[in-house]
């Protein structure tokens, strides 16, 4: 056995010497390539360790990021205004969408967007009206005629309260005042009640008192929540309308101001 060991050791020495001679017999470029390959093999375990370390670092970064996002979400939820209890109203609002033949295509698209806004605002409201549904039938075939009230700016009747047993109709018309008085005439022809919002009781406006469908919808939602027409108007009316409050305070004084305007022949009832 000792003889065998001696032979093996001698063989190893021979191989090493042969390798050296073999390397020396190579060109410099080949030697460089061979040494590079040998270094690559020698550092295999080191590279494996580095990859594992990078993987652990990425996993730790993801966990840290998720933890930060959770904290941010908690902070956001904490900053949000506590939601008060929702109190649904039995009041119904109807948008009369039978005016398509009187509108340009672009105005029909505007009406669609206004109705979408109504739907979104009703979902967020603290006192939402009845669920919004789309009916192909005429509203007078869906709701009893005695329960309908058409909201039209030309009506001589001014709302002071909202009757929760009624269904208030909003004219779905975007016509830039090309068909003035058409909703009032339609209400009279159909023999249903009509009224206008008490805008002139509380608000002075630079522009004409004609509001979009979603503005009328939002004003009613705001009144159901706040119980004040003045607060409802000023929380919804867009700044471009140039709305300002009367100097008088309170709903009774606002009504008195409106009566004085009517006596002077200057009342403007566009909504």
Coordinates of N, CA and C in Angstrom, one line a residue, residues 96 138-140 145 150 185-192:
X96 N -86.3 63.6 -16.2 CA -87.1 63.4 -17.4 C -86.2 63.5 -18.6
X138 N -92.6 56.1 -19.4 CA -92.8 57.5 -19.0 C -93.0 57.5 -17.5
X139 N -92.4 58.5 -16.9 CA -92.5 58.6 -15.4 C -93.9 58.6 -14.9
X140 N -94.9 59.1 -15.7 CA -96.3 59.2 -15.2 C -96.9 57.8 -15.3
X145 N -99.8 60.0 -10.7 CA -99.8 61.4 -11.1 C -99.9 62.4 -9.9
X150 N -93.3 68.6 -10.8 CA -92.3 69.0 -11.8 C -91.6 70.2 -11.3
X185 N -94.6 74.1 -19.5 CA -95.7 73.8 -20.4 C -95.9 72.3 -20.4
X186 N -94.9 71.5 -20.3 CA -95.1 70.0 -20.2 C -95.8 69.6 -19.0
X187 N -95.5 70.2 -17.8 CA -96.1 69.9 -16.6 C -97.6 70.2 -16.7
X188 N -97.9 71.4 -17.3 CA -99.3 71.8 -17.4 C -100.1 70.8 -18.3
X189 N -99.5 70.5 -19.4 CA -100.2 69.6 -20.4 C -100.4 68.2 -19.7
X190 N -99.5 67.7 -19.0 CA -99.6 66.4 -18.3 C -100.5 66.5 -17.1
X191 N -100.9 67.7 -16.6 CA -101.7 67.9 -15.5 C -101.1 67.4 -14.2
X192 N -99.8 67.7 -14.0 CA -99.2 67.4 -12.8 C -98.7 68.6 -12.0

